[in-house]
XYZ file of C-alpha atoms in Angstrom:
763
model
C 54.141 102.400 62.956
C 51.340 100.819 65.008
C 48.199 99.662 63.264
C 44.850 101.386 63.638
C 42.102 98.820 63.730
C 38.645 99.665 62.428
C 35.395 97.819 62.891
C 35.551 96.748 59.247
C 39.094 95.346 59.631
C 38.080 93.470 62.728
C 34.935 91.960 61.191
C 37.062 90.333 58.493
C 38.246 87.778 61.043
C 35.558 87.780 63.741
C 31.857 88.176 64.297
C 30.582 91.433 65.813
C 29.802 91.515 69.531
C 29.735 95.083 70.855
C 31.592 98.341 70.479
C 32.090 100.534 73.484
C 33.944 103.765 74.113
C 34.793 105.371 77.413
C 31.515 104.423 79.097
C 31.100 104.754 82.863
C 31.002 100.990 83.072
C 32.847 99.373 80.187
C 31.121 96.363 78.682
C 34.300 94.384 79.341
C 34.040 94.853 83.104
C 32.237 92.881 85.766
C 29.954 95.841 86.465
C 28.516 95.609 82.967
C 27.170 92.114 83.592
C 23.952 91.237 85.304
C 24.476 90.541 89.021
C 26.632 87.389 89.158
C 24.581 84.381 90.172
C 25.854 82.317 93.085
C 24.996 78.719 93.903
C 24.143 77.266 97.314
C 27.564 75.745 97.972
C 29.231 76.259 101.366
C 32.829 75.070 101.566
C 36.369 75.844 102.628
C 39.204 75.615 100.099
C 42.935 75.583 100.861
C 44.992 77.336 98.214
C 47.683 80.012 98.014
C 47.470 83.740 97.524
C 48.592 85.919 94.627
C 47.906 89.384 95.899
C 51.702 89.723 95.915
C 54.659 87.584 94.850
C 55.109 86.048 98.321
C 52.274 83.618 97.511
C 51.385 82.665 101.077
C 49.242 79.611 101.828
C 45.634 80.639 102.532
C 42.206 79.267 103.274
C 39.111 80.695 101.564
C 35.601 80.298 102.942
C 32.680 80.109 100.534
C 29.094 80.755 101.623
C 26.255 80.219 99.178
C 28.733 80.127 96.329
C 30.475 83.391 97.191
C 33.915 83.890 98.753
C 33.281 85.638 102.056
C 36.477 85.308 104.072
C 40.176 84.572 103.555
C 42.727 83.692 106.222
C 46.012 81.827 106.525
C 46.112 78.081 105.904
C 46.378 76.384 109.298
C 47.946 73.282 107.667
C 51.063 75.402 107.167
C 52.695 75.908 110.575
C 54.468 79.034 109.429
C 51.159 80.626 108.428
C 48.618 79.249 110.889
C 45.611 81.558 110.281
C 47.644 84.760 109.882
C 47.253 86.911 106.783
C 48.111 90.428 105.648
C 45.738 93.134 104.408
C 46.462 92.309 100.786
C 45.795 88.613 101.238
C 42.588 89.255 103.143
C 41.310 91.347 100.212
C 41.433 88.711 97.472
C 37.644 88.568 97.224
C 37.498 92.371 96.989
C 39.400 92.015 93.706
C 37.367 88.981 92.651
C 34.026 90.815 92.860
C 35.217 94.283 91.882
C 32.884 95.843 89.292
C 35.907 97.447 87.601
C 37.583 94.098 87.045
C 37.854 92.853 83.452
C 35.758 89.815 82.536
C 35.494 90.004 78.729
C 38.150 90.045 75.998
C 38.470 93.417 74.271
C 39.902 94.456 70.926
C 40.842 98.033 70.198
C 39.013 99.864 67.429
C 40.294 103.241 66.293
C 43.525 104.852 67.463
C 45.517 103.963 70.528
C 44.501 106.081 73.480
C 40.952 106.745 72.260
C 39.620 104.134 74.690
C 37.444 102.561 72.011
C 37.008 98.833 72.350
C 35.024 95.944 70.966
C 33.916 93.269 73.428
C 34.434 89.836 71.880
C 34.460 86.165 72.738
C 37.676 84.349 73.590
C 37.425 82.481 70.304
C 37.270 85.757 68.395
C 40.171 87.184 70.372
C 42.287 84.059 69.813
C 41.552 84.124 66.073
C 42.603 87.758 65.916
C 45.810 87.245 67.940
C 46.879 84.084 66.119
C 46.337 85.689 62.700
C 48.347 88.796 63.637
C 51.170 86.825 65.284
C 51.391 84.413 62.343
C 51.588 87.304 59.898
C 54.314 89.070 61.904
C 56.262 85.843 62.301
C 56.109 85.167 58.565
C 57.226 88.688 57.603
C 59.733 89.520 60.344
C 60.553 86.250 62.070
C 59.540 84.894 65.474
C 62.217 86.937 67.208
C 60.364 90.167 66.323
C 57.824 89.332 69.051
C 58.505 90.023 72.742
C 56.890 88.080 75.590
C 56.821 89.074 79.263
C 55.192 88.014 82.522
C 55.691 88.356 86.232
C 57.308 85.367 87.903
C 55.234 82.372 88.978
C 53.311 79.740 87.087
C 51.947 82.295 84.598
C 55.520 83.035 83.581
C 56.303 79.337 83.142
C 53.357 78.818 80.795
C 54.222 81.935 78.813
C 57.850 80.782 78.624
C 56.748 77.474 77.122
C 54.573 79.246 74.546
C 57.411 81.669 73.721
C 59.761 78.782 72.996
C 57.204 76.976 70.862
C 56.531 80.181 68.940
C 60.270 80.439 68.331
C 61.179 83.752 69.954
C 64.248 84.184 72.167
C 62.798 87.402 73.622
C 61.290 86.315 76.926
C 61.252 88.748 79.866
C 60.245 88.629 83.526
C 60.150 91.367 86.167
C 63.452 90.110 87.628
C 65.576 92.913 86.116
C 63.407 95.480 87.924
C 63.501 93.752 91.292
C 65.496 90.723 92.572
C 68.132 90.341 89.855
C 71.019 91.730 91.933
C 71.011 89.060 94.597
C 70.244 86.337 92.060
C 73.364 87.182 90.065
C 75.460 87.827 93.191
C 74.503 84.490 94.752
C 75.228 82.652 91.520
C 78.765 84.025 91.415
C 79.461 83.715 95.134
C 77.761 80.575 96.462
C 76.605 79.042 93.183
C 72.982 79.065 94.377
C 70.607 81.054 96.547
C 70.432 80.778 100.337
C 67.727 81.149 102.979
C 67.862 82.939 106.344
C 67.227 81.291 109.710
C 65.672 84.371 111.348
C 64.023 82.330 114.099
C 67.303 81.395 115.779
C 69.508 84.359 114.978
C 71.232 86.322 117.736
C 72.217 89.291 115.584
C 70.595 90.644 112.416
C 72.110 93.503 110.428
C 69.365 94.751 108.146
C 69.805 97.087 105.166
C 66.186 98.163 104.744
C 64.808 94.667 104.111
C 61.358 95.659 105.338
C 59.492 92.410 105.964
C 56.856 94.357 107.881
C 55.739 96.091 104.673
C 56.963 93.824 101.896
C 55.202 91.039 103.756
C 55.775 87.312 103.330
C 53.624 86.196 106.253
C 55.588 83.125 107.383
C 58.957 84.908 107.098
C 57.596 88.061 108.702
C 56.254 86.152 111.705
C 59.580 84.384 112.222
C 61.436 87.663 111.874
C 59.067 89.472 114.268
C 59.370 86.769 116.929
C 63.160 86.724 116.616
C 63.701 90.468 116.950
C 61.301 90.602 119.898
C 63.603 88.315 121.895
C 66.160 89.744 124.293
C 68.630 87.232 122.860
C 68.501 88.799 119.388
C 69.728 92.246 118.374
C 68.388 93.985 115.264
C 70.369 96.823 113.702
C 68.789 98.605 110.725
C 70.534 100.852 108.216
C 67.988 102.714 106.102
C 67.496 106.361 105.063
C 63.964 106.494 106.507
C 62.369 105.360 109.745
C 60.442 102.456 108.233
C 58.424 99.906 110.168
C 61.383 97.527 110.315
C 63.495 100.412 111.635
C 60.881 101.024 114.330
C 61.372 97.435 115.581
C 65.169 97.730 115.727
C 67.472 98.043 118.685
C 69.374 100.580 116.594
C 68.428 102.585 113.499
C 71.122 104.355 111.494
C 69.928 106.747 108.806
C 72.442 105.829 106.114
C 72.737 107.942 102.968
C 70.976 106.221 100.037
C 73.285 104.170 97.849
C 76.160 104.016 100.343
C 75.489 100.689 102.089
C 78.525 99.322 100.262
C 80.872 101.630 102.182
C 79.496 100.444 105.514
C 79.891 96.758 104.631
C 83.398 97.245 103.249
C 84.406 98.959 106.491
C 82.976 96.055 108.542
C 85.074 93.684 106.442
C 88.115 95.925 106.947
C 87.715 95.729 110.749
C 87.291 91.946 110.748
C 90.308 91.363 108.525
C 92.416 93.958 110.360
C 91.724 92.355 113.734
C 91.631 88.740 112.576
C 88.039 88.482 113.808
C 86.573 86.108 111.260
C 86.106 82.351 110.989
C 89.534 81.451 109.620
C 88.871 77.711 109.480
C 85.654 78.166 107.510
C 87.320 80.640 105.144
C 90.233 78.239 104.597
C 88.032 75.205 103.939
C 85.171 76.709 101.990
C 86.293 79.890 100.204
C 88.727 81.255 97.646
C 89.884 84.850 97.246
C 90.546 86.054 100.786
C 93.881 87.559 99.656
C 92.175 89.734 97.051
C 89.601 90.817 99.635
C 92.321 91.858 102.090
C 93.901 93.969 99.374
C 90.628 95.569 98.213
C 89.589 96.588 101.754
C 92.917 97.919 103.020
C 91.704 101.511 102.899
C 87.975 101.027 103.599
C 88.334 102.049 107.217
C 85.474 103.058 109.529
C 86.744 106.647 109.273
C 86.664 106.444 105.471
C 83.050 105.302 105.394
C 81.959 108.007 107.863
C 82.300 110.715 105.207
C 80.278 108.638 102.751
C 77.468 107.113 104.839
C 77.147 109.666 107.631
C 77.569 106.917 110.261
C 80.236 107.468 112.925
C 83.405 105.365 112.733
C 82.995 104.099 116.298
C 79.580 102.672 115.369
C 81.176 100.518 112.690
C 83.851 99.313 115.100
C 81.258 98.379 117.717
C 78.858 96.658 115.303
C 81.716 94.673 113.740
C 82.704 93.372 117.173
C 79.106 92.612 118.147
C 78.480 90.594 114.982
C 81.688 88.630 115.445
C 80.735 87.870 119.066
C 77.329 86.554 117.931
C 78.711 84.549 114.984
C 77.890 82.127 113.535
C 74.355 82.809 114.782
C 74.124 86.016 112.789
C 72.599 87.275 109.560
C 73.834 90.157 107.441
C 70.703 90.560 105.351
C 71.105 91.300 101.636
C 67.463 92.378 101.487
C 65.234 92.695 98.467
C 66.094 95.677 96.276
C 66.602 98.020 99.182
C 68.976 100.704 97.929
C 69.632 100.653 94.228
C 72.403 102.525 92.475
C 75.497 101.814 90.399
C 77.099 100.064 93.396
C 74.223 97.636 93.948
C 76.038 94.525 92.756
C 79.166 95.241 94.795
C 77.039 96.047 97.835
C 75.195 92.726 97.609
C 78.353 90.735 96.917
C 80.029 92.420 99.889
C 77.122 91.378 102.138
C 77.308 87.766 100.936
C 81.066 87.725 101.516
C 80.602 89.285 104.978
C 78.338 86.365 105.898
C 80.974 83.916 104.691
C 83.596 85.567 106.909
C 81.354 84.878 109.903
C 81.139 81.177 108.977
C 77.343 81.160 109.351
C 76.550 78.770 106.492
C 74.407 75.798 107.548
C 74.516 76.996 111.143
C 71.570 77.755 113.417
C 70.612 81.420 113.201
C 72.613 81.884 109.999
C 72.165 80.952 106.333
C 71.288 77.634 104.730
C 70.514 75.894 101.449
C 66.906 74.820 100.861
C 66.462 71.096 101.516
C 64.410 69.855 98.582
C 63.104 66.301 98.256
C 65.848 65.178 95.877
C 68.495 66.368 98.343
C 67.080 64.739 101.485
C 66.424 61.497 99.585
C 70.091 61.439 98.603
C 71.220 62.090 102.182
C 68.883 59.456 103.625
C 69.799 56.952 100.898
C 66.105 56.286 100.472
C 62.990 58.040 99.188
C 61.596 59.874 102.183
C 59.843 62.641 100.222
C 58.172 62.585 96.790
C 59.857 64.627 94.077
C 58.141 66.757 91.459
C 59.189 67.629 87.928
C 58.491 70.182 85.199
C 56.232 68.721 82.472
C 57.599 71.291 79.995
C 61.279 70.797 80.835
C 61.987 69.370 77.392
C 60.791 72.581 75.699
C 63.956 74.676 75.685
C 64.363 78.453 75.558
C 65.329 79.558 72.048
C 69.060 80.356 71.836
C 68.939 83.058 69.215
C 70.134 86.673 69.430
C 67.964 88.548 71.912
C 67.265 92.268 71.585
C 69.029 92.833 74.935
C 71.793 90.289 74.228
C 71.155 88.685 77.629
C 73.677 85.928 78.452
C 75.852 87.027 75.535
C 79.086 89.006 75.714
C 78.432 92.572 76.776
C 76.608 94.479 79.541
C 74.050 91.719 80.119
C 76.324 88.696 79.971
C 75.317 87.491 83.449
C 71.572 87.934 82.901
C 69.682 84.713 82.231
C 67.980 84.374 78.840
C 64.904 83.436 80.846
C 64.702 86.825 82.585
C 66.093 89.452 80.229
C 66.460 93.190 80.870
C 63.214 95.138 80.552
C 64.994 98.512 80.503
C 66.655 97.648 77.176
C 63.341 97.223 75.365
C 62.572 100.885 74.459
C 65.927 101.564 72.787
C 65.783 98.253 70.915
C 62.333 99.045 69.521
C 63.142 102.662 68.613
C 66.562 101.936 67.087
C 65.456 98.727 65.361
C 68.695 97.186 66.603
C 69.726 94.418 66.543
C 66.536 93.917 64.491
C 62.964 95.163 64.268
C 60.481 94.436 67.027
C 56.860 94.327 65.890
C 54.796 92.876 68.740
C 54.670 92.370 72.512
C 52.578 89.762 74.341
C 52.423 90.105 78.118
C 50.596 88.629 81.057
C 50.267 90.521 84.338
C 53.037 93.004 83.586
C 52.548 96.753 83.425
C 55.803 98.341 82.202
C 54.201 101.798 82.002
C 54.190 101.849 85.814
C 56.850 99.384 86.948
C 59.748 100.129 84.560
C 61.875 103.283 84.526
C 61.051 106.164 82.165
C 57.527 105.054 81.170
C 57.233 107.958 78.705
C 60.004 106.496 76.581
C 58.555 103.026 77.047
C 55.186 104.274 75.807
C 56.801 105.975 72.822
C 58.436 102.694 71.889
C 55.319 100.593 72.447
C 53.317 102.860 70.167
C 55.635 101.832 67.320
C 54.529 98.210 67.596
C 52.019 96.572 65.285
C 50.513 94.398 68.003
C 50.294 94.542 71.799
C 48.439 91.818 73.683
C 47.831 92.211 77.432
C 46.393 89.662 79.851
C 45.422 91.288 83.168
C 42.798 91.619 85.890
C 42.344 95.371 85.378
C 42.564 97.880 82.538
C 46.103 98.925 83.400
C 48.079 101.727 81.760
C 49.675 99.183 79.440
C 46.325 97.564 78.668
C 45.011 101.018 77.705
C 47.379 101.132 74.722
C 47.058 97.460 73.808
C 45.353 96.047 70.742
C 43.901 93.051 72.545
C 43.121 92.810 76.257
C 42.407 89.392 77.730
C 40.821 89.247 81.202
C 42.719 87.094 83.658
C 40.991 84.659 85.962
C 41.986 85.737 89.467
C 43.891 83.315 91.692
C 40.633 82.378 93.473
C 39.205 81.173 90.155
C 41.940 78.876 88.966
C 43.689 75.586 89.603
C 47.447 75.514 89.104
C 50.364 73.158 89.478
C 52.495 72.129 92.447
C 55.028 74.629 93.820
C 58.150 73.622 95.745
C 58.495 75.742 98.907
C 61.100 73.668 100.729
C 63.065 75.265 103.548
C 64.969 73.243 106.162
C 62.824 70.312 105.053
C 60.834 69.569 101.875
C 57.367 71.102 101.449
C 54.926 71.754 98.600
C 51.837 73.847 98.013
C 49.205 73.849 95.283
C 46.674 76.417 94.116
C 43.135 75.079 94.189
C 40.186 76.784 92.538
C 37.873 78.301 95.144
C 34.983 79.367 92.881
C 34.196 79.027 89.199
C 35.570 81.878 87.053
C 33.146 84.774 86.653
C 32.003 84.978 83.034
C 34.263 81.982 82.326
C 37.473 84.001 82.329
C 40.507 81.884 81.465
C 43.777 81.145 83.243
C 47.139 81.872 81.635
C 47.767 78.190 80.944
C 44.406 77.927 79.158
C 45.131 81.052 77.129
C 48.585 80.030 75.925
C 47.787 76.339 75.580
C 44.806 77.286 73.372
C 46.810 79.795 71.323
C 49.522 77.193 70.741
C 46.949 74.749 69.450
C 45.302 77.347 67.221
C 48.703 78.229 65.727
C 49.668 74.563 65.282
C 52.722 74.810 67.537
C 51.449 72.599 70.370
C 52.829 69.179 69.399
C 55.495 69.156 72.144
C 53.053 69.548 75.041
C 52.761 66.405 77.171
C 49.594 67.587 78.938
C 46.149 68.838 77.898
C 44.699 70.345 81.076
C 45.714 71.292 84.591
C 44.942 67.834 85.991
C 47.281 66.146 83.536
C 49.878 68.878 84.157
C 49.737 68.135 87.893
C 49.853 64.389 87.264
C 53.037 64.822 85.219
C 54.536 66.969 87.974
C 53.796 64.336 90.608
C 54.758 61.372 88.373
C 51.326 59.928 89.031
C 51.592 60.144 92.844
C 47.857 60.203 93.586
C 48.292 60.430 97.366
C 50.407 63.568 97.017
C 47.871 65.179 94.679
C 44.958 64.259 96.937
C 46.713 65.724 99.972
C 47.496 68.948 98.137
C 43.967 69.210 96.762
C 42.602 68.855 100.292
C 45.105 70.838 102.373
C 46.800 73.083 99.810
C 50.103 72.440 101.611
C 52.074 69.351 102.526
C 55.246 68.542 104.435
C 56.447 65.065 105.292
C 57.484 64.982 108.934
C 61.155 65.156 107.974
C 63.300 66.774 110.680
C 64.679 70.219 109.899
C 68.230 69.902 108.676
C 71.324 72.080 108.907
C 74.443 70.303 107.648
C 76.848 71.799 110.204
C 74.662 71.551 113.316
C 75.194 68.340 115.283
C 71.788 68.323 116.977
C 69.972 68.663 113.638
C 72.085 65.981 111.981
C 71.629 63.592 114.900
C 67.824 63.877 114.757
C 67.875 63.245 111.026
C 70.098 60.156 111.354
C 68.034 58.893 114.275
C 64.955 58.879 112.041
C 66.800 57.669 108.921
C 69.751 55.476 110.054
C 70.742 54.803 106.445
C 71.904 58.443 106.264
C 74.855 57.645 108.549
C 76.982 56.676 105.543
C 77.016 60.367 104.567
C 78.433 61.574 107.888
C 81.913 63.073 108.075
C 84.432 62.348 110.843
C 82.720 64.924 113.091
C 79.287 63.411 112.666
C 78.088 66.207 110.340
C 76.822 66.322 106.761
C 79.557 68.625 105.460
C 79.962 66.301 102.454
C 76.618 67.610 101.243
C 77.814 71.211 101.047
C 78.353 71.840 97.346
C 78.997 75.137 95.588
C 78.160 75.338 91.893
C 80.967 77.776 91.188
C 84.042 77.331 88.931
C 86.235 76.693 91.979
C 83.682 74.535 93.788
C 83.964 76.946 96.739
C 82.465 80.223 97.916
C 84.090 82.735 95.598
C 85.128 85.832 97.516
C 87.053 86.623 94.350
C 85.462 85.567 91.063
C 87.673 85.320 88.017
C 84.552 84.977 85.878
C 83.298 88.382 86.983
C 86.761 89.939 86.749
C 87.185 88.762 83.156
C 83.889 90.315 82.085
C 83.969 93.404 84.326
C 87.537 94.318 85.341
C 87.680 95.575 88.921
C 84.493 93.810 90.000
C 85.865 90.359 90.769
C 86.127 91.109 94.493
C 83.950 93.432 96.629
C 85.554 96.870 96.424
C 84.831 100.578 96.478
C 82.775 101.655 93.469
C 80.478 104.530 92.457
C 77.968 105.153 95.286
C 76.617 108.498 94.069
C 72.889 108.336 93.317
C 72.319 112.062 93.833
C 73.969 113.107 90.552
C 74.242 116.778 91.438
C 70.625 117.277 92.497
C 69.772 118.575 95.983
C 67.754 115.466 96.949
C 67.646 111.712 96.443
C 64.305 110.073 95.696
C 63.816 106.610 97.171
C 60.832 104.283 97.110
C 59.580 101.136 98.791
C 56.683 98.848 99.517
C 53.737 99.454 101.780
C 51.974 96.713 103.740
C 48.711 97.742 102.063
C 49.664 97.463 98.389
C 51.764 95.431 95.976
C 53.842 97.525 93.588
C 51.526 98.527 90.702
C 48.950 95.780 91.197
C 46.509 96.563 94.002
C 45.872 100.326 94.111
C 42.431 99.992 92.504
C 41.141 97.100 94.638
C 38.200 98.453 96.678
C 39.221 97.348 100.200
C 42.867 98.276 99.757
C 42.091 101.560 98.056
C 39.940 102.505 101.054
C 42.878 101.761 103.363
C 45.412 103.694 101.286
C 44.670 105.698 98.149
C 47.621 108.100 97.964
C 51.374 108.251 98.588
C 52.547 111.666 99.784
C 56.283 112.263 99.600
C 58.169 112.035 102.905
C 60.192 115.202 103.574
C 62.330 116.048 106.593
C 61.372 119.236 108.544
C 64.782 120.749 107.782
C 64.133 120.271 104.087
C 60.575 121.573 104.404
C 61.820 124.740 106.076
C 64.486 125.214 103.434
C 61.921 124.819 100.652
C 59.231 126.780 102.537
C 56.814 123.834 102.569
C 54.088 122.664 104.920
C 52.065 119.453 105.185
C 49.681 118.988 102.293
C 51.423 121.403 99.935
C 51.473 120.438 96.266
C 54.905 120.261 94.686
C 56.723 118.883 91.668
C 59.671 116.513 91.824
C 61.809 117.187 88.793
C 64.976 115.969 87.068
C 66.287 115.419 83.550
C 63.958 112.471 82.989
C 60.640 113.982 84.014
C 58.468 116.094 86.258
C 55.998 114.483 88.651
C 53.437 115.985 91.009
C 53.471 115.144 94.721
C 51.888 116.030 98.050
C 54.087 116.966 101.005
C 54.235 114.823 104.154
C 56.651 116.263 106.722
C 58.287 113.770 109.090
C 61.407 113.408 111.218
C 61.613 109.840 109.946
C 63.794 110.582 106.939
C 67.160 112.175 106.189
C 67.164 115.834 105.080
C 68.806 114.913 101.764
C 66.306 112.135 101.023
C 62.710 111.934 99.779
C 60.546 108.818 99.906
C 57.365 107.637 98.157
C 55.547 104.306 98.261
C 55.556 102.434 94.960
C 52.728 101.916 92.475
C 50.773 105.172 92.687
C 50.347 108.056 90.255
C 48.217 105.902 87.966
C 47.299 107.023 84.470
C 44.404 104.842 83.355
C 40.938 106.338 83.538
C 39.463 102.858 83.760
C 41.121 102.472 87.182
C 38.522 104.850 88.540
C 39.597 104.685 92.192
C 43.336 105.044 91.573
C 43.606 107.156 88.428
C 45.549 110.379 88.936
C 46.152 109.869 92.660
C 49.645 110.046 94.062
C 53.152 110.086 92.681
C 54.724 107.689 90.172
C 58.434 107.575 90.929
C 59.118 105.585 87.747
C 58.492 108.736 85.704
C 61.678 110.208 87.192
C 63.929 107.187 86.744
C 66.444 106.988 83.903
C 66.728 103.772 81.922
C 70.100 103.121 83.545
C 71.381 99.725 84.646
C 73.696 98.681 87.406
C 76.936 97.061 86.192
C 77.385 93.270 86.239
C 73.781 92.465 87.215
C 71.888 94.955 84.986
C 69.496 95.946 87.754
C 67.103 98.857 87.281
C 68.361 101.939 89.153
C 65.617 103.165 91.503
C 67.426 105.768 93.625
C 67.868 108.996 91.687
C 68.418 112.706 92.188
C 65.754 115.407 91.864
C 64.837 118.930 92.842
C 61.638 120.326 94.361
C 59.582 123.054 92.705
C 56.275 124.533 93.827
C 53.157 123.406 92.012
């Protein structure tokens, strides 16, 4: 059972600062401080954003010590000065009065909203004492650690390993895990998309106009605006990307797999695929032919709702455009039990078109180490991980990630968040007593938050590091304020594409109230707990120096410009014009040319066969019937009249930005999209209050009637329906789809299922 901390208990280990309870302006927030003092400094700082996970390169202007304007970093050609609404609002978060700026420790019961404002030293003493006690009594593995991806995750991962716990989690299982696992088993590594030069893009709801990565979005927008490029979108709703398409097909949620399998059927039936590429670079075409014998266009019509003749035509159009074509796997676009097979089928479909390392197709990122090897000389500086020697603990995890079972293909570094509640409540495979997290909010972003909350309330210690008093922070024992991205320096990030490139986060202003970065928090905790002897660095400057192997010029360039590339020509291994330009600049690379004057020798697949695996024996051994793309369960409706889907908006980032002043003013609610046919059937009109209900939960919603969605489908934007009274702008507004999601996982990849069935009842 969770501990209840009293003032007396707390004072045993710390000095008293202040107790507060449910005040209109908590003492831990920026609004409780005197007006922040600003200096007279005017400057411009190049850094990169963290208002979402795209982390675009930006430029921040400071006037009299205060950030006044943010735009794209013009040193990055892909960005220029462009920026999205989220990125432009970084300073709205920075100076938000509701932002946390003091460490807090809970006093009283969880949920009472009673807190003691303390110093960092007091908070660290409290955390280290509690963690040490739990570790001594239950072992290091009884403590969970989680973070969103990025540098914060890397620093937490290092601390987790030093502490001795195998239970490290990221948000990957709730978002990009499907294509990560699918790529690993198909190509051996991830690939990038050459949108700029593509002649045909088949898009399955990958909505770059709302889930914005500015550089990618600009390239995509320019490409699809050309007469030479055709964009076809399959998505249940008329999203922004659908509005830019030459064709939009309102596919039934969860059935993308059927459409792709029927495309493959047509190509194999008619012999319209790149036979030479398939012969030279793939294994498993025979198994694919067998598995798609019956997946005809007519077969898929009954499943997807898309006419058979449409499939026939699109298959022929893609083949005619190949290899300058992209069949886009997207980013968690339609998630059900068939998600892994759907993504694998898309990757295999690309291979059949022979578009790898071809203009307008797919390509491997060209990092410094790779281009140096091709050129036979050092033409770009390499970077390294200063903590590489600190290995992830290989002990039994609570989710058994990477071990035999459901999660065998999930990396120990990522884990499966959906398995946490059952592990805590069942005490299997062992007891879990604490959870330390930075910038994760599982009570909004993970399925079935009610069960998650029930489990978390069994813990003896919850530590949360965040910018705001999130739902998860509300039930924590210790809340540490995070320095926003504008207040911190961080290490070098590799963002190589067709040529090597790096970016680096540079502090724009000093942290308000001296809030700490994640590396400072976990580096300090490690020292306090005497587990820091393996660190090779003491501060961010020495961390960067280790990354750059002492390359001062590289560090100076990144500190000044925030972004650096090296004038290396863009490279595609199977495009003669690209290869010729590279060899012209670096003649020593000619020794790596094949007989056709290409760099095909550099194409390597880190798979068991050393080729693209259309059929994977590894997958088949672990999950019989899944070794080759094939027809599997596509039902996400589960007997309910409607399917609930969700997605990103261009204004907000998942569960992160709803309370930020500027963004909240732009969008503060997320009414549920309902087709007029459905509205008539349910006797609804715009603005009506309803409940969405299924076996998992019951969630309120407001009706928005639109032709832009299928009659059997409902849609809400993610991250709303907040339940923290300290998020005063966002609390109680909108619908939280997570409250209706079961803690189910997709087979093979263990992805969180986000399409689910529900019924409508009147409020």
